[in-house]
Coordinates of C-alpha atoms in Angstrom, one line a residue:
X1 CA 156.0 32.2 -106.9
X2 CA 152.3 32.2 -107.7
X3 CA 151.0 28.9 -107.3
X4 CA 147.5 29.6 -108.6
X5 CA 146.3 27.7 -111.6
X6 CA 146.9 29.4 -115.0
X7 CA 144.9 27.9 -117.8
X8 CA 146.2 27.3 -121.3
X9 CA 144.1 27.6 -124.6
X10 CA 144.4 23.8 -125.1
X11 CA 142.7 23.1 -121.7
X12 CA 139.9 25.5 -122.7
X13 CA 139.3 23.3 -125.8
X14 CA 138.8 20.2 -123.6
X15 CA 135.3 18.6 -123.9
X16 CA 133.3 18.4 -120.4
X17 CA 133.8 14.5 -120.2
X18 CA 137.6 15.2 -119.9
X19 CA 137.3 18.3 -117.7
X20 CA 135.5 16.2 -115.1
X21 CA 138.8 14.5 -114.2
X22 CA 140.7 17.9 -113.7
X23 CA 141.3 18.7 -110.0
X24 CA 143.1 21.5 -108.3
X25 CA 146.7 20.9 -107.6
X26 CA 146.4 22.3 -104.1
X27 CA 150.2 23.2 -104.0
X28 CA 150.2 24.2 -100.3
X29 CA 149.3 20.6 -99.3
X30 CA 152.9 19.5 -100.3
X31 CA 154.8 19.2 -97.1
X32 CA 158.6 20.1 -96.6
X33 CA 159.2 16.2 -96.6
X34 CA 157.4 16.0 -100.1
X35 CA 159.6 18.8 -101.3
X36 CA 162.7 17.1 -100.0
X37 CA 161.7 13.8 -101.8
X38 CA 161.2 15.6 -105.1
X39 CA 164.6 17.4 -104.6
X40 CA 166.4 14.1 -103.6
X41 CA 164.8 12.1 -106.8
X42 CA 165.6 15.0 -109.2
X43 CA 169.1 15.5 -108.1
X44 CA 169.9 11.8 -108.2
X45 CA 168.2 11.6 -111.7
X46 CA 170.0 14.7 -113.2
X47 CA 173.3 13.2 -111.9
X48 CA 172.6 9.8 -113.4
X49 CA 170.2 10.3 -116.2
X50 CA 172.4 13.0 -117.9
X51 CA 174.7 10.2 -118.7
X52 CA 172.1 7.6 -119.9
X53 CA 168.9 9.2 -121.0
X54 CA 168.0 10.4 -124.5
X55 CA 169.7 13.8 -125.3
X56 CA 166.2 15.4 -125.2
X57 CA 165.8 14.9 -121.4
X58 CA 168.1 17.5 -119.9
X59 CA 167.0 20.1 -122.6
X60 CA 163.4 19.2 -122.0
X61 CA 163.7 19.8 -118.2
X62 CA 164.6 23.4 -119.0
X63 CA 162.0 23.9 -121.9
X64 CA 159.2 22.5 -119.7
X65 CA 160.0 24.7 -116.6
X66 CA 160.7 21.9 -114.3
X67 CA 162.8 22.8 -111.3
X68 CA 165.3 20.5 -109.5
X69 CA 164.7 22.2 -106.2
X70 CA 160.9 22.2 -105.8
X71 CA 157.8 20.4 -107.0
X72 CA 156.5 22.1 -110.2
X73 CA 153.2 23.9 -110.1
X74 CA 150.4 23.5 -112.8
X75 CA 150.8 27.2 -113.2
X76 CA 154.4 27.3 -114.0
X77 CA 154.3 24.2 -116.3
X78 CA 151.3 25.6 -118.3
X79 CA 152.9 28.9 -118.7
X80 CA 156.1 27.2 -120.3
X81 CA 154.4 24.2 -121.9
X82 CA 152.2 26.7 -123.9
X83 CA 155.4 27.7 -125.7
X84 CA 155.8 24.2 -127.1
X85 CA 152.2 23.7 -127.8
X86 CA 151.2 21.5 -124.9
X87 CA 149.4 22.0 -121.5
X88 CA 149.3 20.1 -118.2
X89 CA 146.3 19.4 -115.7
X90 CA 146.2 17.7 -112.4
X91 CA 144.1 14.5 -111.8
X92 CA 143.6 12.0 -109.0
X93 CA 145.8 9.0 -109.9
X94 CA 144.9 6.5 -112.6
X95 CA 142.0 7.7 -114.9
X96 CA 140.2 5.5 -117.3
X97 CA 142.5 4.5 -120.2
X98 CA 140.3 6.0 -123.1
X99 CA 140.3 9.3 -121.1
X100 CA 144.0 9.3 -120.6
X101 CA 144.5 8.6 -124.2
X102 CA 142.1 11.4 -125.3
X103 CA 143.8 14.0 -123.1
X104 CA 147.1 13.2 -125.1
X105 CA 145.2 13.7 -128.3
X106 CA 144.3 17.2 -127.2
X107 CA 148.1 17.7 -126.3
X108 CA 147.4 17.9 -122.6
X109 CA 149.6 16.1 -120.2
X110 CA 147.8 14.4 -117.4
X111 CA 149.6 14.8 -114.1
X112 CA 148.8 12.8 -110.9
X113 CA 149.4 15.7 -108.5
X114 CA 150.1 13.5 -105.5
X115 CA 153.7 12.7 -104.7
X116 CA 155.1 9.4 -103.3
X117 CA 155.9 9.0 -99.8
X118 CA 159.4 8.9 -98.5
X119 CA 159.1 5.2 -97.8
X120 CA 158.4 4.7 -101.5
X121 CA 161.0 7.0 -102.8
X122 CA 162.5 4.7 -105.3
X123 CA 159.3 3.4 -106.8
X124 CA 155.6 3.8 -106.5
X125 CA 152.9 1.8 -108.4
X126 CA 150.7 4.8 -108.2
X127 CA 151.1 7.6 -110.7
X128 CA 152.6 10.6 -109.0
X129 CA 154.0 14.0 -110.0
X130 CA 157.6 12.7 -110.0
X131 CA 156.5 10.1 -112.8
X132 CA 154.2 12.5 -114.7
X133 CA 156.2 15.7 -114.6
X134 CA 159.7 14.6 -114.3
X135 CA 159.3 11.5 -116.4
X136 CA 156.8 12.5 -119.2
X137 CA 157.1 16.3 -119.6
X138 CA 160.9 16.6 -120.6
X139 CA 160.8 14.3 -123.5
X140 CA 157.7 16.1 -125.0
X141 CA 160.1 19.0 -125.9
X142 CA 161.2 16.7 -128.7
X143 CA 159.0 17.4 -131.8
X144 CA 159.1 13.9 -133.1
X145 CA 158.3 12.3 -129.7
X146 CA 155.5 14.9 -129.1
X147 CA 153.8 14.2 -132.2
X148 CA 154.1 10.5 -131.5
X149 CA 152.3 11.1 -128.2
X150 CA 149.6 13.1 -129.6
X151 CA 149.0 10.7 -132.6
X152 CA 149.0 7.7 -130.0
X153 CA 146.4 9.5 -127.9
X154 CA 144.3 10.1 -131.0
X155 CA 144.3 6.4 -131.9
X156 CA 144.4 5.1 -128.4
X157 CA 141.2 7.0 -127.5
X158 CA 139.4 5.1 -130.2
X159 CA 140.6 1.7 -128.9
X160 CA 137.8 -0.6 -127.7
X161 CA 137.9 -2.0 -124.1
X162 CA 136.6 -5.2 -122.9
X163 CA 134.6 -5.7 -119.7
X164 CA 137.8 -7.4 -118.4
X165 CA 139.7 -4.1 -119.1
X166 CA 137.3 -2.2 -116.9
X167 CA 137.6 -4.8 -114.0
X168 CA 141.5 -4.4 -114.4
X169 CA 141.5 -0.8 -114.3
X170 CA 139.5 -0.5 -111.2
X171 CA 141.6 -3.2 -109.5
X172 CA 145.1 -1.8 -110.5
X173 CA 143.8 1.7 -109.3
X174 CA 142.7 0.4 -106.0
X175 CA 145.9 -1.6 -105.3
X176 CA 148.0 1.5 -106.4
X177 CA 146.2 3.8 -103.9
X178 CA 146.5 1.2 -101.0
X179 CA 150.2 0.6 -101.6
X180 CA 151.1 4.2 -101.6
X181 CA 148.9 5.1 -98.4
X182 CA 151.2 4.6 -95.5
X183 CA 148.6 3.5 -93.2
X184 CA 147.0 0.8 -95.3
X185 CA 146.2 -2.5 -93.6
X186 CA 148.3 -5.3 -95.0
X187 CA 145.1 -7.4 -95.3
X188 CA 143.6 -4.9 -97.6
X189 CA 146.7 -4.7 -99.8
X190 CA 146.9 -8.4 -99.9
X191 CA 143.2 -8.7 -100.9
X192 CA 143.6 -5.9 -103.6
X193 CA 146.8 -7.7 -104.9
X194 CA 145.0 -11.1 -105.1
X195 CA 142.3 -9.4 -107.2
X196 CA 144.9 -7.9 -109.5
X197 CA 146.6 -11.4 -109.9
X198 CA 143.4 -13.1 -110.4
X199 CA 142.5 -10.9 -113.2
X200 CA 146.0 -10.9 -114.8
X201 CA 145.9 -14.7 -114.8
X202 CA 142.5 -14.8 -116.4
X203 CA 143.0 -16.1 -119.9
X204 CA 141.0 -13.7 -122.0
X205 CA 141.8 -12.4 -125.6
X206 CA 143.6 -9.1 -125.5
X207 CA 141.2 -6.3 -126.4
X208 CA 142.4 -3.5 -128.6
X209 CA 142.8 -1.4 -125.4
X210 CA 144.9 -4.0 -123.9
X211 CA 147.1 -4.2 -126.9
X212 CA 147.6 -0.4 -127.2
X213 CA 148.2 -0.1 -123.4
X214 CA 150.9 -2.7 -123.9
X215 CA 152.3 -0.5 -126.7
X216 CA 152.2 2.6 -124.5
X217 CA 153.8 0.7 -121.7
X218 CA 156.6 -0.5 -123.8
X219 CA 157.4 2.9 -125.3
X220 CA 156.0 5.9 -123.5
X221 CA 156.4 4.3 -120.0
X222 CA 159.3 2.0 -120.3
X223 CA 160.9 2.6 -123.8
X224 CA 164.6 2.6 -124.7
X225 CA 166.1 4.1 -127.8
X226 CA 169.1 3.6 -129.9
X227 CA 171.0 0.3 -130.3
X228 CA 170.2 -2.8 -128.2
X229 CA 173.7 -3.1 -127.0
X230 CA 173.9 0.4 -125.7
X231 CA 170.4 2.0 -125.5
X232 CA 169.3 5.3 -123.9
X233 CA 166.3 5.9 -121.7
X234 CA 163.2 7.8 -122.7
X235 CA 160.2 6.1 -121.1
X236 CA 158.7 8.0 -118.1
X237 CA 158.7 5.0 -115.8
X238 CA 162.5 4.8 -116.3
X239 CA 163.1 8.7 -116.1
X240 CA 161.2 8.9 -112.7
X241 CA 162.4 5.7 -110.9
X242 CA 165.9 5.9 -109.2
X243 CA 166.0 2.0 -109.0
X244 CA 164.6 1.0 -112.5
X245 CA 166.6 3.7 -114.3
X246 CA 169.8 1.6 -113.3
X247 CA 168.3 -1.8 -113.3
X248 CA 166.9 -1.5 -116.9
X249 CA 170.5 -1.0 -118.3
X250 CA 171.9 -4.1 -116.6
X251 CA 172.4 -7.5 -118.4
X252 CA 169.7 -9.0 -116.4
X253 CA 167.1 -7.1 -118.4
X254 CA 166.6 -8.4 -121.9
X255 CA 166.8 -5.8 -124.7
X256 CA 164.4 -6.6 -127.6
X257 CA 164.2 -4.6 -130.8
X258 CA 160.8 -2.9 -130.9
X259 CA 158.1 -4.0 -133.2
X260 CA 154.3 -4.6 -133.2
X261 CA 155.0 -7.8 -131.2
X262 CA 155.1 -5.5 -128.2
X263 CA 151.4 -5.2 -128.4
X264 CA 151.1 -8.8 -127.4
X265 CA 153.6 -8.6 -124.5
X266 CA 151.9 -8.1 -121.3
X267 CA 153.6 -6.5 -118.1
X268 CA 153.2 -6.7 -114.4
X269 CA 152.8 -3.0 -112.9
X270 CA 154.0 -4.4 -109.4
X271 CA 157.4 -5.6 -110.4
X272 CA 160.5 -4.4 -112.3
X273 CA 160.3 -5.3 -116.0
X274 CA 162.3 -8.5 -117.2
X275 CA 162.6 -7.2 -120.7
X276 CA 162.5 -3.9 -122.6
X277 CA 162.0 -2.9 -126.2
X278 CA 164.4 -0.5 -128.0
X279 CA 163.4 1.7 -130.8
X280 CA 166.1 2.9 -133.3
X281 CA 164.4 6.4 -133.2
X282 CA 161.2 8.2 -132.4
X283 CA 160.0 8.2 -136.2
X284 CA 160.0 4.3 -135.9
X285 CA 157.6 4.5 -133.0
X286 CA 155.1 6.1 -135.4
X287 CA 155.6 3.4 -138.1
X288 CA 154.6 0.7 -135.6
X289 CA 151.8 2.7 -134.3
X290 CA 150.4 3.0 -137.8
X291 CA 150.9 -0.7 -138.5
X292 CA 148.9 -1.5 -135.3
X293 CA 146.1 1.0 -136.3
X294 CA 145.6 -1.0 -139.4
X295 CA 144.5 -3.9 -137.4
X296 CA 142.0 -2.0 -135.3
X297 CA 138.2 -1.9 -135.8
X298 CA 138.7 1.8 -136.3
X299 CA 140.1 1.2 -139.8
X300 CA 138.5 -2.3 -140.5
X301 CA 134.9 -2.0 -139.2
X302 CA 132.8 -5.0 -140.1
X303 CA 131.1 -7.4 -137.9
X304 CA 134.3 -7.9 -135.8
X305 CA 134.3 -4.4 -134.9
X306 CA 130.8 -4.4 -134.0
X307 CA 131.1 -7.6 -131.8
X308 CA 134.0 -5.7 -130.0
X309 CA 131.7 -2.8 -129.2
X310 CA 129.0 -5.2 -127.9
X311 CA 131.4 -7.0 -125.8
X312 CA 132.6 -3.7 -124.3
X313 CA 129.3 -2.7 -123.0
X314 CA 130.4 0.9 -123.2
X315 CA 129.5 3.8 -125.6
X316 CA 131.0 3.3 -129.0
X317 CA 130.5 4.3 -132.4
X318 CA 130.0 2.6 -135.8
X319 CA 130.3 4.5 -139.2
X320 CA 128.5 3.3 -142.2
X321 CA 129.9 3.7 -145.8
X322 CA 127.6 6.6 -146.2
X323 CA 129.2 8.5 -143.5
X324 CA 126.3 8.1 -141.0
X325 CA 127.7 7.6 -137.4
X326 CA 125.8 5.9 -134.7
X327 CA 127.0 6.3 -131.1
X328 CA 125.6 4.4 -128.1
X329 CA 125.8 1.0 -126.2
X330 CA 125.5 -1.7 -128.8
X331 CA 123.7 -4.9 -127.8
X332 CA 122.9 -6.9 -130.9
X333 CA 123.6 -7.6 -134.5
X334 CA 122.4 -9.9 -137.1
X335 CA 124.9 -11.3 -139.7
X336 CA 124.1 -13.0 -143.2
X337 CA 125.8 -16.1 -144.5
X338 CA 128.8 -14.0 -145.7
X339 CA 129.4 -12.6 -142.2
X340 CA 128.1 -9.1 -143.3
X341 CA 126.2 -7.1 -140.6
X342 CA 122.6 -6.8 -141.8
X343 CA 121.0 -5.3 -138.6
X344 CA 122.4 -3.6 -135.5
X345 CA 120.8 -2.3 -132.2
X346 CA 121.7 -0.1 -129.3
X347 CA 120.1 0.2 -126.1
X348 CA 119.8 3.5 -123.9
X349 CA 120.9 7.0 -125.0
X350 CA 122.0 7.1 -128.6
X351 CA 123.2 9.8 -131.1
X352 CA 123.4 10.0 -134.9
X353 CA 126.2 12.1 -136.5
X354 CA 127.9 12.9 -139.8
X355 CA 131.6 13.9 -139.9
X356 CA 131.8 14.0 -136.2
X357 CA 128.9 16.5 -136.0
X358 CA 125.6 15.4 -134.3
X359 CA 122.6 15.5 -136.7
X360 CA 120.1 18.1 -135.7
X361 CA 117.2 16.5 -133.9
X362 CA 119.0 13.1 -133.5
X363 CA 120.7 13.4 -130.1
X364 CA 120.2 11.4 -127.0
X365 CA 117.1 13.3 -126.2
X366 CA 115.4 12.0 -129.5
X367 CA 116.8 8.3 -129.1
X368 CA 116.5 7.9 -125.4
X369 CA 115.8 4.1 -125.6
X370 CA 118.2 3.1 -128.3
X371 CA 118.3 2.9 -132.0
X372 CA 118.1 -0.1 -134.5
X373 CA 118.3 -0.4 -138.3
X374 CA 118.9 -2.9 -141.0
X375 CA 121.7 -2.2 -143.5
X376 CA 122.8 -3.8 -146.7
X377 CA 121.6 -4.0 -150.3
X378 CA 117.9 -4.3 -151.5
X379 CA 116.7 -7.5 -153.0
X380 CA 116.3 -7.5 -156.8
X381 CA 117.7 -3.9 -157.1
X382 CA 121.3 -3.5 -158.3
X383 CA 121.7 0.1 -157.0
X384 CA 122.2 0.6 -153.3
X385 CA 119.8 3.2 -151.7
X386 CA 122.8 5.4 -150.9
X387 CA 123.6 5.7 -154.6
X388 CA 120.2 6.5 -155.7
X389 CA 119.7 10.1 -157.2
X390 CA 116.2 11.7 -157.2
X391 CA 115.2 9.8 -160.4
X392 CA 116.1 6.5 -159.1
X393 CA 114.4 7.1 -155.8
X394 CA 111.3 8.2 -157.7
X395 CA 111.5 5.1 -160.0
X396 CA 111.8 2.7 -157.0
X397 CA 108.8 4.4 -155.2
X398 CA 110.8 6.3 -152.6
X399 CA 108.3 9.2 -152.4
X400 CA 107.8 11.4 -149.3
X401 CA 104.4 10.7 -147.7
X402 CA 103.9 7.7 -149.6
X403 CA 103.7 4.0 -148.2
X404 CA 106.4 1.7 -149.4
X405 CA 107.6 -1.8 -148.8
X406 CA 110.8 -3.2 -149.7
X407 CA 113.1 -6.2 -148.9
X408 CA 116.9 -6.4 -148.2
X409 CA 118.9 -9.3 -149.6
X410 CA 119.3 -10.5 -146.0
X411 CA 115.5 -11.1 -146.0
X412 CA 114.7 -8.2 -143.5
X413 CA 111.6 -6.3 -144.7
X414 CA 110.6 -2.8 -144.1
X415 CA 107.0 -1.5 -144.6
X416 CA 105.7 1.9 -143.7
X417 CA 104.9 5.5 -144.5
X418 CA 107.9 7.4 -145.9
X419 CA 108.1 10.7 -144.4
X420 CA 111.2 12.3 -145.3
X421 CA 115.1 11.8 -145.8
X422 CA 118.2 13.4 -144.5
X423 CA 121.2 13.9 -147.0
X424 CA 124.8 14.6 -146.4
X425 CA 126.8 17.5 -147.8
X426 CA 127.3 15.4 -151.0
X427 CA 123.6 15.2 -151.3
X428 CA 123.4 11.5 -150.6
X429 CA 120.7 9.9 -148.4
X430 CA 122.0 8.9 -145.0
X431 CA 118.7 8.5 -143.1
X432 CA 115.1 7.9 -144.0
X433 CA 112.2 8.5 -141.5
X434 CA 109.1 6.3 -141.5
X435 CA 105.9 6.4 -139.6
X436 CA 103.5 3.4 -139.0
X437 CA 106.5 1.2 -139.8
X438 CA 107.0 -2.6 -139.4
X439 CA 110.5 -4.2 -139.7
X440 CA 110.6 -7.9 -139.9
X441 CA 113.3 -10.6 -140.0
X442 CA 111.7 -14.0 -140.7
X443 CA 109.0 -14.3 -138.1
X444 CA 110.7 -11.7 -135.5
X445 CA 109.4 -8.2 -135.4
X446 CA 112.5 -5.9 -135.1
X447 CA 110.4 -2.7 -135.1
X448 CA 106.6 -2.1 -134.8
X449 CA 104.3 1.0 -135.2
X450 CA 104.0 1.2 -131.4
X451 CA 107.7 1.9 -131.2
X452 CA 107.2 5.3 -132.7
X453 CA 109.0 7.0 -135.7
X454 CA 111.4 4.5 -137.5
X455 CA 114.7 6.1 -138.7
X456 CA 116.3 3.9 -141.3
X457 CA 120.1 4.1 -141.4
X458 CA 121.2 4.1 -145.1
X459 CA 124.2 2.2 -145.8
X460 CA 125.4 -1.1 -147.0
X461 CA 128.4 -1.8 -144.7
X462 CA 130.1 -0.9 -141.6
X463 CA 133.5 0.8 -142.4
X464 CA 134.7 1.7 -138.9
X465 CA 133.9 0.9 -135.3
X466 CA 135.5 2.6 -132.3
X467 CA 135.3 3.5 -128.6
X468 CA 133.5 6.8 -127.6
X469 CA 131.1 9.2 -129.3
X470 CA 131.3 10.5 -132.9
X471 CA 130.4 14.0 -131.6
X472 CA 131.8 14.5 -128.1
X473 CA 129.1 16.9 -127.2
X474 CA 126.5 14.1 -127.6
X475 CA 127.3 12.3 -124.1
X476 CA 127.9 14.3 -121.0
X477 CA 129.3 11.4 -119.0
X478 CA 131.4 9.5 -121.5
X479 CA 133.8 8.3 -118.9
X480 CA 133.0 7.0 -115.3
X481 CA 134.9 8.7 -112.5
X482 CA 136.1 5.9 -110.1
X483 CA 134.8 5.8 -106.7
X484 CA 138.2 4.8 -105.3
X485 CA 139.9 8.0 -104.4
X486 CA 143.5 8.6 -103.3
X487 CA 144.0 8.2 -99.8
X488 CA 145.8 11.2 -98.2
X489 CA 148.5 10.5 -95.7
X490 CA 147.6 10.8 -92.1
X491 CA 149.7 12.8 -89.8
X492 CA 150.5 12.9 -86.0
X493 CA 152.5 15.1 -83.5
X494 CA 155.8 13.4 -84.4
X495 CA 155.4 13.9 -88.1
X496 CA 154.4 17.5 -87.7
X497 CA 157.5 18.1 -85.7
X498 CA 159.5 16.3 -88.3
X499 CA 157.9 18.4 -91.0
X500 CA 158.9 21.5 -89.2
X501 CA 162.5 20.4 -89.1
X502 CA 162.6 19.9 -92.8
X503 CA 160.9 23.3 -93.3
X504 CA 163.7 25.0 -91.1
X505 CA 166.5 23.4 -93.3
X506 CA 164.6 24.3 -96.3
X507 CA 164.4 27.9 -95.4
X508 CA 168.0 27.9 -94.1
X509 CA 169.2 26.7 -97.6
X510 CA 167.1 29.1 -99.5
X511 CA 168.0 32.1 -97.4
X512 CA 171.8 31.0 -97.3
X513 CA 171.7 31.7 -93.7
X514 CA 172.5 28.4 -91.9
X515 CA 174.7 28.5 -88.9
X516 CA 176.7 25.8 -87.0
X517 CA 174.2 25.8 -84.2
X518 CA 171.2 25.7 -86.6
X519 CA 172.5 22.5 -88.1
X520 CA 173.8 20.9 -85.0
X521 CA 170.5 21.5 -83.2
X522 CA 168.5 20.0 -86.0
X523 CA 171.0 17.0 -86.0
X524 CA 170.7 16.2 -82.4
X525 CA 166.9 16.3 -82.5
X526 CA 166.9 13.9 -85.3
X527 CA 169.0 11.6 -83.4
X528 CA 166.7 11.8 -80.3
X529 CA 163.2 11.9 -81.8
X530 CA 163.4 10.7 -85.5
X531 CA 166.0 8.2 -85.7
X532 CA 164.4 6.4 -88.8
X533 CA 164.7 9.5 -90.9
X534 CA 167.7 9.5 -93.2
X535 CA 166.8 12.1 -95.8
X536 CA 167.0 15.2 -93.6
X537 CA 170.4 13.9 -92.3
X538 CA 171.7 14.1 -95.9
X539 CA 170.5 17.6 -96.2
X540 CA 172.3 18.5 -92.9
X541 CA 175.5 17.0 -94.3
X542 CA 175.1 18.9 -97.5
X543 CA 174.7 22.2 -95.5
X544 CA 177.7 21.4 -93.2
X545 CA 179.8 20.7 -96.4
X546 CA 178.6 23.9 -98.0
X547 CA 179.7 26.1 -95.0
X548 CA 182.7 23.9 -94.4
X549 CA 181.7 23.1 -90.8
X550 CA 184.3 20.3 -90.5
X551 CA 183.1 18.9 -87.0
X552 CA 179.5 18.8 -88.2
X553 CA 180.4 17.2 -91.3
X554 CA 182.1 14.3 -89.4
X555 CA 179.0 14.1 -87.0
X556 CA 176.5 13.9 -89.9
X557 CA 178.6 11.4 -91.8
X558 CA 179.0 9.1 -88.7
X559 CA 175.3 9.3 -88.0
X560 CA 174.5 8.4 -91.7
X561 CA 176.8 5.4 -91.3
X562 CA 174.9 4.4 -88.3
X563 CA 171.7 4.5 -90.1
X564 CA 173.1 2.4 -92.9
X565 CA 174.0 -0.4 -90.5
X566 CA 170.6 -0.1 -88.7
X567 CA 168.6 0.2 -91.8
X568 CA 170.4 -1.9 -94.7
X569 CA 167.4 -1.5 -96.9
X570 CA 168.1 2.2 -97.4
X571 CA 171.8 2.1 -97.3
X572 CA 172.1 2.4 -101.1
X573 CA 169.9 5.5 -100.9
X574 CA 172.2 7.1 -98.5
X575 CA 175.1 6.3 -100.7
X576 CA 173.4 7.9 -103.6
X577 CA 172.9 11.1 -101.6
X578 CA 176.5 11.1 -100.6
X579 CA 177.6 10.6 -104.1
X580 CA 175.3 13.7 -105.0
X581 CA 177.1 15.9 -102.2
X582 CA 180.6 14.8 -103.5
X583 CA 179.8 15.6 -107.1
X584 CA 179.0 19.2 -106.0
X585 CA 182.8 19.8 -105.4

């Protein structure tokens, strides 16, 4: 099987600020133990989830090209996902929430290509390929759900973060990496865990991103579907966790009808969930998403939207009623008595756009130090500037290459040499350029001639405010790539020898060439040198059962019983494996 990366037209469409997160899958780095972990989890999941998951699950496994016996490659997944209009890319663990959402908007599945260690086979706080590929991908084959996921990404990518969200993202990413890495020091884990708890317990208002992240968690990650008394599973976190897929259906987990209230319900990523939400069907998910979108600054704009952007300290966009879009890091606003924004300011690289397309000559190269402008209605003039036709502009002395002075109802004054104006496709002014210009508010100089050319944003109100840039070409590094990278598992001589044993059994199974002495030899080596390993013992029992080596079956079974006694924490996993073998008959 060719494990090289095959692209997909959807991946080619991704903007550079998303492509920076894509990394090679490095398929050859998966060890035989990794492959055995995948096989065990998938076989257990197929056995159990076929009875309790949404009907799309099993069908989706086939449609998305996910094998039970081996870890999927990006090559294979992209080749098959292309048929249902999706794609997949490999990334390093958690990526920034807006970036994650934006990938979804482009119909690209983000797959953390690392796989959980055998010690964390039931659950890992770090995203891994079992969670992403075996959890998310199969349900995407359902058209209703796939459109929900795409639309969620489109709206979620515009959700505004708070600075608290940024801190929380980095803290959770660091903790998940440390918990999954086998050789992490306990003091480092404790310190990272304390930081997460400290941030979780900080009483801060939920940002838009925090709320939409909650909706994502209670649907895409941990969603149930159907009736509350007998729901089925569709959330990826449930479909990829042997433990939680059973726990979630117990009476100990409260089942709540899904509604917009889920946006206010927070979660603890380090623990099983005490309650879950149940949607009647996938269409209802879209209804709640649209209800939430109506509360966002994306659709409401105004001073509240701008204040969220200021607090986020990230690149965001406001759109004026004229269609002019300003993208940058917003730092200030002035409001009038009616709470209408009458002045805004960005600092650092800023770009202007209309209809998500950057205005020529108004990218970050032009506005390197920021952009500011008053907005609103002019004092003593009933007609807004944006509604003025050529005759009106002439009547109010808005001549090119003429000096002009005017005052807004807010009291902000503008005086300077009118150079030219930029109009949109409808012929309406959206920007007026001035030279030798002074903008004043009371006794404060907001802009002076020494600041250079002044571009006046034409508009009377902010109709939309959202995270990110209007034109994605405007900013190369829209999202920050975390410095906390996944820790690759260390290996030693003992581990190398154990991997060789796993590989030997894997080859024997694939080649249908196992002999009595092959299996017995590996079993004896396990007993002597790797007494803590239980998964390979199950694979040996499976082979002995397949070839009907009765004496070996007894030996392997007895050894597994000894391991259950000596390692009670993994006894239920051995029982799960025995159940899988029994079901093969």
